[in-house]
Amino acid sequence: MRCGMPAVFPAPAPRRAPADHEKGSLMESFIQQCVNALQWGSFYALIALGYTLVYGVLRLINFAHGDIFMVGAYIAFFLSTGMLAEGGMFGFSRELTLALTVPLTMLLTSCCGVTLERIAYRPLRRKGAHRLYVVITALMCGLILENGNLALLGASRRALPELLDKRIYSLGGIAVTNLKLLVIFTAVLVFVFLHGIVTRTRIGMAMRAVSYNRFALPLMGIPLDSVIVFTFVLGSGIAGLGGVLFAMSYPVLEPYMGAMTGWKAFIAAVVGGIGDVRGAFLGGFLLAFVEIMVAAFLPSTFRDLFAFSILLLILWKRPTGIFGMPLTTKI
Amino acid sequence: MLTVTDLKASYGKIEALHGISFHVRRGEIVTLIGANGAGKSTTLKALMRLKLPECPTVTGGDILFDGESIMNMEAHHVVGKLRMTLVPEGRQIFGNLTVVENLTLAAWTNTGDTRRNLDHVFGIFPRLAERMRQRSDTLSGGEQQMLAVGRALMSKCSVLLLDEPSMGLAPLLMYEMFRTLKKLNDEGMTIIVVEQNARIALQLADRGYVLDTGEIVAEDAGKALLQRPEIKAAYLGG
Ligand SMILES: Nc1ncnc2c1ncn2[C@@H]1O[C@H](COP(=O)(O)OP(=O)(O)O)[C@@H](O)[C@H]1O
Ligand SMILES: [Mg+2]
């Protein structure tokens, strides 16, 4: 689906009332929109997971996270165009390019996140700076990433080359591309993986422990900074993965692509209950479903108004989000 | 084994320790007593090389462990390499984790068999075994203190620092806790315990130091300090 700006995705569905003979297709259209929502929600979920991980450990809203996702998409762009046969340096096949681009992008995006942690957040943490200054720093880091990209690469949009032979599977009137399936499958896999790490491994226990009591962690012989770096590696790596998949699905890259998507993913994480991995996952899909269903049945300019009103209602009912506990401390 | 010379520590511009010196031999129980605000917790945090914003900065003096300065060491290495750990004031358990998760996490530097270690700790504190899967912030104060000590045992440390282990414990539990410490010491653990409850600490300790507003004003064998009139007057209620 090579539509224009991702921000106005999804393409509006038919807006006129269906005639009688179209009743069957209304159901099909609904299911089709659900599939689209699953894909769209996967991106929100992948970004929201990073917000929630860092928040769960550091109580820091890493407002640069959306832009790390953007950096991931650009890294994927440069890696794949560099490697591909058409015009690339190495002349790799598309399959090989994809197979190399995904892990390398994740790795390099992790490095970007860890660098932010090292040069921006850690010094403030060492000095015991108030949370407000750390959040402002995060916002500024995001702006620096956006504008740094703008200054370096200019405002021109870039398109990722096709890395996957497009296949369309259709069932009845519902069409699913292999890319869509890949995106949804990846998001679910990442969630299961992360949830496993947080709940079952010792490093996951340490991540949960930091949020509750940072003071006692070194007394267990656990290097606090390593736990924090690990958190940033996970969060940014997943954002990088989201960046590759996003660039493959909507191959229009521009420096501000992470800003709005990042904000929305952050809101999704909060609605799900920020700090909770399940919340970020669910929140991402919830937001996508609301957005897509509103856009499918109402003029598309109503989409964000309705989507955010519904989220506001959820927060009004449950101020700590869907998985939020009344008292803090969770990942 | 542990030699502290002329240690100065401060919080920002305010000096809390004005150059204290003391030593601890392997296998000893040494206590540091003193009134509230004397600098006892500050001393222990400095010994552990904790460097969080709320911890004191050491501005002078030296800490030698087995003859080597540990001034440039980080807290997690003090635990991992020197095998010395602190049971902090106010327990500082990970309340959002279960009892068994707290203990498992504390075995981070301990490459031995976690299962066996857990059994060992549960042998000492059977109450913790009963509450294994419970979130630890639902434990009573006494149980939380057991968990705090249990965590320190999981790290297989041979030097144990304790900051007011009797705080908030009913008398019976307090005696039980000190009996446990004595038993650990009999098995070879070196113990440095900080207490406001001077009587019980001095009864237990081989030697004691009295800290007053950042300076050491007395030192002697525990039993001897108990007999001194000025100590009796100031710390033992007459
Ligand atoms: N985080 C802190 N910031 C500033 N001053 C502190 C801090 N912690 C302790 N102090 C001061 O240092 C002195 C010693 O405190 P502390 O070592 O906690 O005493 P004790 O443990 O003997 O009761 C006190 O005067 C106290 O007010
Ligand atoms: Mg104290």
JSON list of C-alpha atoms in Angstrom, two decimals, chain A residues 124-129 198-200 202-227 325 327-331, chain B residues 45 48 50-55 74-77 79-80 85-88 91-97 100-102 104-110 114 135 137 151-152 155:
[
{"chain": "A", "resi": 124, "resn": "LEU", "atom": "CA", "xyz": [21.51, 14.40, 34.90]},
{"chain": "A", "resi": 125, "resn": "ARG", "atom": "CA", "xyz": [20.76, 11.23, 36.81]},
{"chain": "A", "resi": 126, "resn": "ARG", "atom": "CA", "xyz": [24.18, 11.32, 38.46]},
{"chain": "A", "resi": 127, "resn": "LYS", "atom": "CA", "xyz": [23.52, 14.82, 39.67]},
{"chain": "A", "resi": 128, "resn": "GLY", "atom": "CA", "xyz": [20.07, 13.91, 40.92]},
{"chain": "A", "resi": 129, "resn": "ALA", "atom": "CA", "xyz": [18.37, 16.44, 38.64]},
{"chain": "A", "resi": 198, "resn": "VAL", "atom": "CA", "xyz": [10.49, -8.72, 32.13]},
{"chain": "A", "resi": 199, "resn": "THR", "atom": "CA", "xyz": [8.61, -11.38, 34.07]},
{"chain": "A", "resi": 200, "resn": "ARG", "atom": "CA", "xyz": [10.88, -14.40, 33.91]},
{"chain": "A", "resi": 202, "resn": "ARG", "atom": "CA", "xyz": [16.84, -12.06, 36.32]},
{"chain": "A", "resi": 203, "resn": "ILE", "atom": "CA", "xyz": [17.64, -8.95, 34.29]},
{"chain": "A", "resi": 204, "resn": "GLY", "atom": "CA", "xyz": [13.88, -8.41, 34.01]},
{"chain": "A", "resi": 205, "resn": "MET", "atom": "CA", "xyz": [13.58, -8.62, 37.78]},
{"chain": "A", "resi": 206, "resn": "ALA", "atom": "CA", "xyz": [16.39, -6.08, 38.05]},
{"chain": "A", "resi": 207, "resn": "MET", "atom": "CA", "xyz": [14.54, -3.77, 35.64]},
{"chain": "A", "resi": 208, "resn": "ARG", "atom": "CA", "xyz": [11.43, -3.97, 37.77]},
{"chain": "A", "resi": 209, "resn": "ALA", "atom": "CA", "xyz": [13.46, -3.52, 40.93]},
{"chain": "A", "resi": 210, "resn": "VAL", "atom": "CA", "xyz": [15.11, -0.30, 39.72]},
{"chain": "A", "resi": 211, "resn": "SER", "atom": "CA", "xyz": [11.78, 1.46, 39.42]},
{"chain": "A", "resi": 212, "resn": "TYR", "atom": "CA", "xyz": [10.92, 0.60, 43.00]},
{"chain": "A", "resi": 213, "resn": "ASN", "atom": "CA", "xyz": [14.23, 1.07, 44.74]},
{"chain": "A", "resi": 214, "resn": "ARG", "atom": "CA", "xyz": [17.26, 2.34, 42.91]},
{"chain": "A", "resi": 215, "resn": "PHE", "atom": "CA", "xyz": [19.30, 2.60, 46.10]},
{"chain": "A", "resi": 216, "resn": "ALA", "atom": "CA", "xyz": [19.32, -1.08, 46.98]},
{"chain": "A", "resi": 217, "resn": "LEU", "atom": "CA", "xyz": [20.30, -2.41, 43.56]},
{"chain": "A", "resi": 218, "resn": "PRO", "atom": "CA", "xyz": [24.08, -1.88, 43.84]},
{"chain": "A", "resi": 219, "resn": "LEU", "atom": "CA", "xyz": [23.90, -3.54, 47.26]},
{"chain": "A", "resi": 220, "resn": "MET", "atom": "CA", "xyz": [22.92, -6.73, 45.46]},
{"chain": "A", "resi": 221, "resn": "GLY", "atom": "CA", "xyz": [26.06, -6.35, 43.36]},
{"chain": "A", "resi": 222, "resn": "ILE", "atom": "CA", "xyz": [24.01, -5.26, 40.34]},
{"chain": "A", "resi": 223, "resn": "PRO", "atom": "CA", "xyz": [25.48, -2.45, 38.22]},
{"chain": "A", "resi": 224, "resn": "LEU", "atom": "CA", "xyz": [22.64, 0.04, 37.93]},
{"chain": "A", "resi": 225, "resn": "ASP", "atom": "CA", "xyz": [23.96, 1.63, 34.76]},
{"chain": "A", "resi": 226, "resn": "SER", "atom": "CA", "xyz": [24.12, -1.70, 32.96]},
{"chain": "A", "resi": 227, "resn": "VAL", "atom": "CA", "xyz": [20.47, -2.40, 33.74]},
{"chain": "A", "resi": 325, "resn": "MET", "atom": "CA", "xyz": [-2.09, -0.24, 39.24]},
{"chain": "A", "resi": 327, "resn": "LEU", "atom": "CA", "xyz": [0.28, 2.52, 43.12]},
{"chain": "A", "resi": 328, "resn": "THR", "atom": "CA", "xyz": [3.24, 3.04, 40.76]},
{"chain": "A", "resi": 329, "resn": "THR", "atom": "CA", "xyz": [5.99, 0.45, 40.13]},
{"chain": "A", "resi": 330, "resn": "LYS", "atom": "CA", "xyz": [5.45, -1.80, 37.21]},
{"chain": "A", "resi": 331, "resn": "ILE", "atom": "CA", "xyz": [7.01, -2.65, 33.96]},
{"chain": "B", "resi": 45, "resn": "LYS", "atom": "CA", "xyz": [27.28, 4.29, 52.83]},
{"chain": "B", "resi": 48, "resn": "MET", "atom": "CA", "xyz": [29.95, 0.64, 50.49]},
{"chain": "B", "resi": 50, "resn": "LEU", "atom": "CA", "xyz": [27.59, 4.17, 47.13]},
{"chain": "B", "resi": 51, "resn": "LYS", "atom": "CA", "xyz": [27.50, 7.10, 44.74]},
{"chain": "B", "resi": 52, "resn": "LEU", "atom": "CA", "xyz": [23.84, 7.90, 44.20]},
{"chain": "B", "resi": 53, "resn": "PRO", "atom": "CA", "xyz": [22.80, 11.57, 44.47]},
{"chain": "B", "resi": 54, "resn": "GLU", "atom": "CA", "xyz": [21.39, 11.04, 47.97]},
{"chain": "B", "resi": 55, "resn": "CYS", "atom": "CA", "xyz": [24.61, 9.42, 49.21]},
{"chain": "B", "resi": 74, "resn": "GLU", "atom": "CA", "xyz": [32.06, 1.10, 42.71]},
{"chain": "B", "resi": 75, "resn": "ALA", "atom": "CA", "xyz": [29.39, -0.24, 45.02]},
{"chain": "B", "resi": 76, "resn": "HIS", "atom": "CA", "xyz": [28.48, -3.26, 42.91]},
{"chain": "B", "resi": 77, "resn": "HIS", "atom": "CA", "xyz": [32.13, -4.29, 42.85]},
{"chain": "B", "resi": 79, "resn": "VAL", "atom": "CA", "xyz": [29.64, -6.61, 46.72]},
{"chain": "B", "resi": 80, "resn": "GLY", "atom": "CA", "xyz": [30.87, -8.73, 43.82]},
{"chain": "B", "resi": 85, "resn": "THR", "atom": "CA", "xyz": [27.30, -5.84, 51.53]},
{"chain": "B", "resi": 86, "resn": "LEU", "atom": "CA", "xyz": [24.94, -3.62, 53.45]},
{"chain": "B", "resi": 87, "resn": "VAL", "atom": "CA", "xyz": [21.50, -4.24, 54.88]},
{"chain": "B", "resi": 88, "resn": "PRO", "atom": "CA", "xyz": [20.36, -0.64, 54.67]},
{"chain": "B", "resi": 91, "resn": "ARG", "atom": "CA", "xyz": [15.14, -2.38, 54.73]},
{"chain": "B", "resi": 92, "resn": "GLN", "atom": "CA", "xyz": [14.85, -1.04, 51.19]},
{"chain": "B", "resi": 93, "resn": "ILE", "atom": "CA", "xyz": [13.34, -4.23, 49.84]},
{"chain": "B", "resi": 94, "resn": "PHE", "atom": "CA", "xyz": [11.97, -4.36, 46.30]},
{"chain": "B", "resi": 95, "resn": "GLY", "atom": "CA", "xyz": [8.34, -4.13, 47.32]},
{"chain": "B", "resi": 96, "resn": "ASN", "atom": "CA", "xyz": [7.00, -4.76, 43.82]},
{"chain": "B", "resi": 97, "resn": "LEU", "atom": "CA", "xyz": [8.77, -8.11, 43.59]},
{"chain": "B", "resi": 100, "resn": "VAL", "atom": "CA", "xyz": [11.56, -15.25, 46.13]},
{"chain": "B", "resi": 101, "resn": "GLU", "atom": "CA", "xyz": [12.28, -12.71, 43.37]},
{"chain": "B", "resi": 102, "resn": "ASN", "atom": "CA", "xyz": [13.96, -10.41, 45.90]},
{"chain": "B", "resi": 104, "resn": "THR", "atom": "CA", "xyz": [16.92, -14.50, 43.49]},
{"chain": "B", "resi": 105, "resn": "LEU", "atom": "CA", "xyz": [17.92, -11.02, 42.41]},
{"chain": "B", "resi": 106, "resn": "ALA", "atom": "CA", "xyz": [20.23, -10.71, 45.39]},
{"chain": "B", "resi": 107, "resn": "ALA", "atom": "CA", "xyz": [22.14, -13.77, 44.18]},
{"chain": "B", "resi": 108, "resn": "TRP", "atom": "CA", "xyz": [23.26, -11.77, 41.11]},
{"chain": "B", "resi": 109, "resn": "THR", "atom": "CA", "xyz": [26.96, -12.03, 41.90]},
{"chain": "B", "resi": 110, "resn": "ASN", "atom": "CA", "xyz": [26.70, -15.47, 43.39]},
{"chain": "B", "resi": 114, "resn": "THR", "atom": "CA", "xyz": [20.50, -20.51, 43.67]},
{"chain": "B", "resi": 135, "resn": "ARG", "atom": "CA", "xyz": [4.61, -9.43, 46.96]},
{"chain": "B", "resi": 137, "resn": "ASP", "atom": "CA", "xyz": [5.54, -5.01, 50.33]},
{"chain": "B", "resi": 151, "resn": "ARG", "atom": "CA", "xyz": [19.00, -10.92, 50.55]},
{"chain": "B", "resi": 152, "resn": "ALA", "atom": "CA", "xyz": [22.42, -10.13, 51.95]},
{"chain": "B", "resi": 155, "resn": "SER", "atom": "CA", "xyz": [24.94, -12.73, 47.80]}
]
